[in-house]
Amino acid sequence: MIANLEVCDTPETVAHRAADIIEATTRAKPDASLLIATGNTPMLTYAELARRDLDMSRVCAVQLDDYLGIDDEDPRSLYGWLQRSFVEPLGVTRVLRFDPLAPDPQLACEQYAQAVRKLGGIDLAVLGLGPNGHLGFNEPPSNASAPTRSVTLSEASLRSNASYWRGKDVPKSALTAGMDVILAARVRLLLVTGAHKRDILRRVLSEPVTPEVPASYLREGSLTVVADREAAC
Ligand code: F6R
């Protein structure tokens, strides 16, 4: 399967195009389940969506990942980031989230996976690309059937996440939607911007599919990549 690669001039035009895709999904299915990444890349997209006259009150925002052991009041909470960037500006009222304080993380992951199944799966996954090819926090090596689980963050992820929380430690473990959940999404949208993602995007799109680059599995189904020129050329 060849990924549909759309190259836009700038991160802002990536955001417009991505917002068009998300808007079309939610207009066609107002109660769509959307798997939502945080991180820097999709922020312009969520801001663009918030500028549009959309009724997102019935969609279900499904959290892609969170740090383990971090409460909601902690500035590093990815749930907090999801709330500020997506849920609140868009008036979303349904959220399926991880419990980062669960005494039994494995059980919390099973409950999350079961709740996703009860939703009927994911209609649209909005994903960023880790510098090491991770999706959510499915770190290399992760194969296509890797389940929702707690993980130890790789050195590459600790480094890239450090830029989010200047002066604070990056939590060393996380809960992530499994590759199985991500790959079963009916529409997969991968957003990639910046020259620092050029090499990993090339590996995702052009090198053999491998657990060493978890995002490469996206090519085995239908995939839309929206990238800016810096990342794609
Ligand atoms: C965030 C997430 C991560 C990021 C990825 C890219 O919820 O799941 O996989 O999407 O690390 O991060 P940015 O966009 O900051 O380069």
CSV table of C-alpha atoms in Angstrom, one decimal, residues 31-221:
chain,number,residue,atom,x,y,z
A,31,ASP,CA,-20.0,11.3,17.1
A,32,ALA,CA,-16.7,10.1,15.6
A,33,SER,CA,-14.0,8.7,17.8
A,34,LEU,CA,-10.8,10.6,17.3
A,35,LEU,CA,-7.5,9.4,18.6
A,36,ILE,CA,-5.6,12.6,19.5
A,37,ALA,CA,-1.9,13.1,19.8
A,38,THR,CA,-0.4,15.9,21.8
A,39,GLY,CA,3.2,17.0,21.1
A,40,ASN,CA,4.1,20.1,19.1
A,41,THR,CA,3.2,19.1,15.6
A,42,PRO,CA,-0.6,19.0,15.8
A,43,MET,CA,-1.0,22.2,17.8
A,44,LEU,CA,-1.4,24.5,14.8
A,45,THR,CA,-4.0,22.0,13.5
A,46,TYR,CA,-6.1,22.1,16.7
A,47,ALA,CA,-5.8,25.9,16.8
A,48,GLU,CA,-7.0,26.1,13.2
A,49,LEU,CA,-10.0,23.8,14.0
A,50,ALA,CA,-10.9,26.0,16.9
A,51,ARG,CA,-11.1,29.0,14.5
A,52,ARG,CA,-13.7,27.1,12.4
A,53,ASP,CA,-17.4,27.1,13.1
A,54,LEU,CA,-17.7,23.4,14.1
A,55,ASP,CA,-19.8,21.5,16.5
A,56,MET,CA,-17.4,19.0,18.1
A,57,SER,CA,-19.5,18.4,21.2
A,58,ARG,CA,-20.4,14.9,20.2
A,59,VAL,CA,-17.0,13.6,19.1
A,60,CYS,CA,-15.1,11.4,21.5
A,61,ALA,CA,-11.5,12.4,22.0
A,62,VAL,CA,-9.4,9.4,22.8
A,63,GLN,CA,-6.1,10.1,24.5
A,64,LEU,CA,-3.2,8.6,22.7
A,65,ASP,CA,-0.7,8.5,25.6
A,66,ASP,CA,0.2,9.9,28.9
A,67,TYR,CA,3.1,9.8,31.4
A,68,LEU,CA,2.8,7.3,34.2
A,69,GLY,CA,2.5,8.7,37.7
A,70,ILE,CA,1.8,12.3,36.7
A,71,ASP,CA,-1.3,13.8,38.1
A,72,ASP,CA,-3.6,16.2,36.2
A,73,GLU,CA,-2.4,19.3,38.0
A,74,ASP,CA,1.2,18.6,37.1
A,75,PRO,CA,2.2,20.9,34.2
A,76,ARG,CA,3.7,17.9,32.4
A,77,SER,CA,0.3,16.0,32.3
A,78,LEU,CA,-0.4,15.1,28.7
A,79,TYR,CA,-4.1,14.9,29.7
A,80,GLY,CA,-3.8,18.5,30.7
A,81,TRP,CA,-2.2,19.4,27.3
A,82,LEU,CA,-5.0,17.5,25.5
A,83,GLN,CA,-7.6,19.5,27.5
A,84,ARG,CA,-6.0,22.9,26.8
A,85,SER,CA,-5.2,22.3,23.2
A,86,PHE,CA,-8.2,20.2,21.9
A,87,VAL,CA,-11.0,19.4,24.4
A,88,GLU,CA,-11.6,22.9,25.8
A,89,PRO,CA,-11.1,25.1,22.6
A,90,LEU,CA,-13.3,22.7,20.6
A,91,GLY,CA,-16.0,22.2,23.1
A,92,VAL,CA,-15.5,18.4,23.2
A,93,THR,CA,-17.5,16.8,26.0
A,94,ARG,CA,-16.6,13.1,25.6
A,95,VAL,CA,-13.0,12.0,26.5
A,96,LEU,CA,-11.6,8.6,26.8
A,97,ARG,CA,-8.4,8.9,28.8
A,98,PHE,CA,-5.7,7.0,30.6
A,99,ASP,CA,-5.5,6.9,34.4
A,100,PRO,CA,-1.9,7.8,34.9
A,101,LEU,CA,-2.2,7.2,38.7
A,102,ALA,CA,-3.7,3.7,38.4
A,103,PRO,CA,-2.3,1.4,41.1
A,104,ASP,CA,-2.3,-1.4,38.4
A,105,PRO,CA,-1.2,0.2,35.1
A,106,GLN,CA,-1.7,-3.1,33.3
A,107,LEU,CA,-5.3,-3.2,34.3
A,108,ALA,CA,-5.8,0.5,33.4
A,109,CYS,CA,-4.5,-0.3,29.9
A,110,GLU,CA,-6.8,-3.3,29.6
A,111,GLN,CA,-9.8,-1.0,30.6
A,112,TYR,CA,-8.7,1.6,28.1
A,113,ALA,CA,-8.5,-1.0,25.3
A,114,GLN,CA,-11.9,-2.4,26.3
A,115,ALA,CA,-13.4,1.1,26.2
A,116,VAL,CA,-12.0,1.7,22.7
A,117,ARG,CA,-13.6,-1.5,21.6
A,118,LYS,CA,-16.9,-0.5,23.1
A,119,LEU,CA,-16.7,2.8,21.2
A,120,GLY,CA,-16.4,0.7,18.0
A,121,GLY,CA,-12.8,1.5,17.5
A,122,ILE,CA,-11.2,4.7,16.2
A,123,ASP,CA,-12.6,6.6,13.2
A,124,LEU,CA,-9.7,8.9,12.8
A,125,ALA,CA,-6.2,8.8,14.3
A,126,VAL,CA,-4.4,12.1,14.4
A,127,LEU,CA,-0.7,11.2,14.9
A,128,GLY,CA,2.7,12.9,15.2
A,129,LEU,CA,5.9,11.2,14.3
A,130,GLY,CA,8.5,10.6,17.0
A,131,PRO,CA,12.1,11.4,16.1
A,132,ASN,CA,12.8,7.6,16.4
A,133,GLY,CA,9.7,6.6,14.5
A,134,HIS,CA,7.5,6.1,17.5
A,135,LEU,CA,3.8,6.4,17.4
A,136,GLY,CA,2.2,7.5,20.6
A,137,PHE,CA,4.8,6.0,22.9
A,138,ASN,CA,5.2,2.8,21.0
A,139,GLU,CA,9.0,2.9,21.1
A,140,PRO,CA,11.2,0.9,18.8
A,141,PRO,CA,11.0,-2.0,18.6
A,142,SER,CA,7.2,-2.3,18.5
A,143,ASN,CA,5.4,-4.5,16.1
A,144,ALA,CA,1.9,-4.2,14.6
A,145,SER,CA,0.3,-6.2,17.4
A,146,ALA,CA,1.9,-4.3,20.3
A,147,PRO,CA,-1.0,-3.8,22.8
A,148,THR,CA,-2.0,-0.8,24.9
A,149,ARG,CA,0.5,-1.0,27.7
A,150,SER,CA,2.9,0.8,30.0
A,151,VAL,CA,6.3,1.5,28.5
A,152,THR,CA,9.8,2.8,29.4
A,153,LEU,CA,10.6,5.8,27.3
A,154,SER,CA,13.6,5.6,25.0
A,155,GLU,CA,16.6,8.0,25.3
A,156,ALA,CA,15.4,9.6,22.0
A,157,SER,CA,11.9,10.3,23.5
A,158,LEU,CA,13.3,11.6,26.7
A,159,ARG,CA,15.4,14.0,24.7
A,160,SER,CA,12.6,15.2,22.4
A,161,ASN,CA,10.1,15.5,25.3
A,162,ALA,CA,12.6,17.5,27.3
A,163,SER,CA,11.9,20.4,25.0
A,164,TYR,CA,8.2,20.5,26.2
A,165,TRP,CA,9.1,20.9,29.9
A,166,ARG,CA,12.1,23.1,30.2
A,167,GLY,CA,13.8,22.7,33.6
A,168,LYS,CA,11.7,19.8,34.7
A,169,ASP,CA,12.5,16.1,34.5
A,170,VAL,CA,10.7,14.1,31.8
A,171,PRO,CA,8.9,11.2,33.3
A,172,LYS,CA,10.6,7.9,32.4
A,173,SER,CA,7.5,5.8,31.8
A,174,ALA,CA,4.2,6.2,30.1
A,175,LEU,CA,1.0,4.5,29.0
A,176,THR,CA,0.3,4.3,25.3
A,177,ALA,CA,-2.4,3.2,23.0
A,178,GLY,CA,-1.1,0.0,21.4
A,179,MET,CA,0.0,-0.3,17.8
A,180,ASP,CA,-3.1,-2.6,17.5
A,181,VAL,CA,-5.4,0.3,18.4
A,182,ILE,CA,-3.6,2.8,16.2
A,183,LEU,CA,-3.4,0.6,13.1
A,184,ALA,CA,-7.1,-0.4,13.4
A,185,ALA,CA,-8.1,3.2,13.0
A,186,ARG,CA,-10.3,3.6,10.0
A,187,VAL,CA,-8.4,6.7,8.8
A,188,ARG,CA,-4.8,7.3,9.8
A,189,LEU,CA,-3.5,10.9,9.5
A,190,LEU,CA,0.2,11.4,10.2
A,191,LEU,CA,1.4,15.0,10.5
A,192,VAL,CA,5.1,15.8,10.1
A,193,THR,CA,6.8,19.1,10.1
A,194,GLY,CA,10.4,20.4,10.3
A,195,ALA,CA,13.7,19.4,8.8
A,196,HIS,CA,14.5,17.4,11.9
A,197,LYS,CA,11.9,14.9,10.8
A,198,ARG,CA,13.1,14.5,7.3
A,199,ASP,CA,15.2,11.4,7.8
A,200,ILE,CA,12.8,9.5,9.9
A,201,LEU,CA,9.9,10.4,7.5
A,202,ARG,CA,12.0,9.0,4.6
A,203,ARG,CA,12.5,5.8,6.6
A,204,VAL,CA,8.8,5.6,7.4
A,205,LEU,CA,7.8,5.9,3.8
A,206,SER,CA,10.6,4.3,1.8
A,207,GLU,CA,12.5,1.7,3.8
A,208,PRO,CA,11.2,-1.8,4.6
A,209,VAL,CA,8.5,-2.0,7.3
A,210,THR,CA,10.2,-2.8,10.6
A,211,PRO,CA,9.5,-2.8,14.3
A,212,GLU,CA,12.6,-0.6,14.5
A,213,VAL,CA,10.5,2.2,12.9
A,214,PRO,CA,7.0,1.5,14.4
A,215,ALA,CA,5.4,4.2,12.2
A,216,SER,CA,6.4,2.3,9.1
A,217,TYR,CA,3.5,-0.1,9.9
A,218,LEU,CA,1.1,2.6,9.0
A,219,ARG,CA,2.0,1.9,5.3
A,220,GLU,CA,0.3,-1.5,5.6
A,221,GLY,CA,-3.2,0.2,5.5
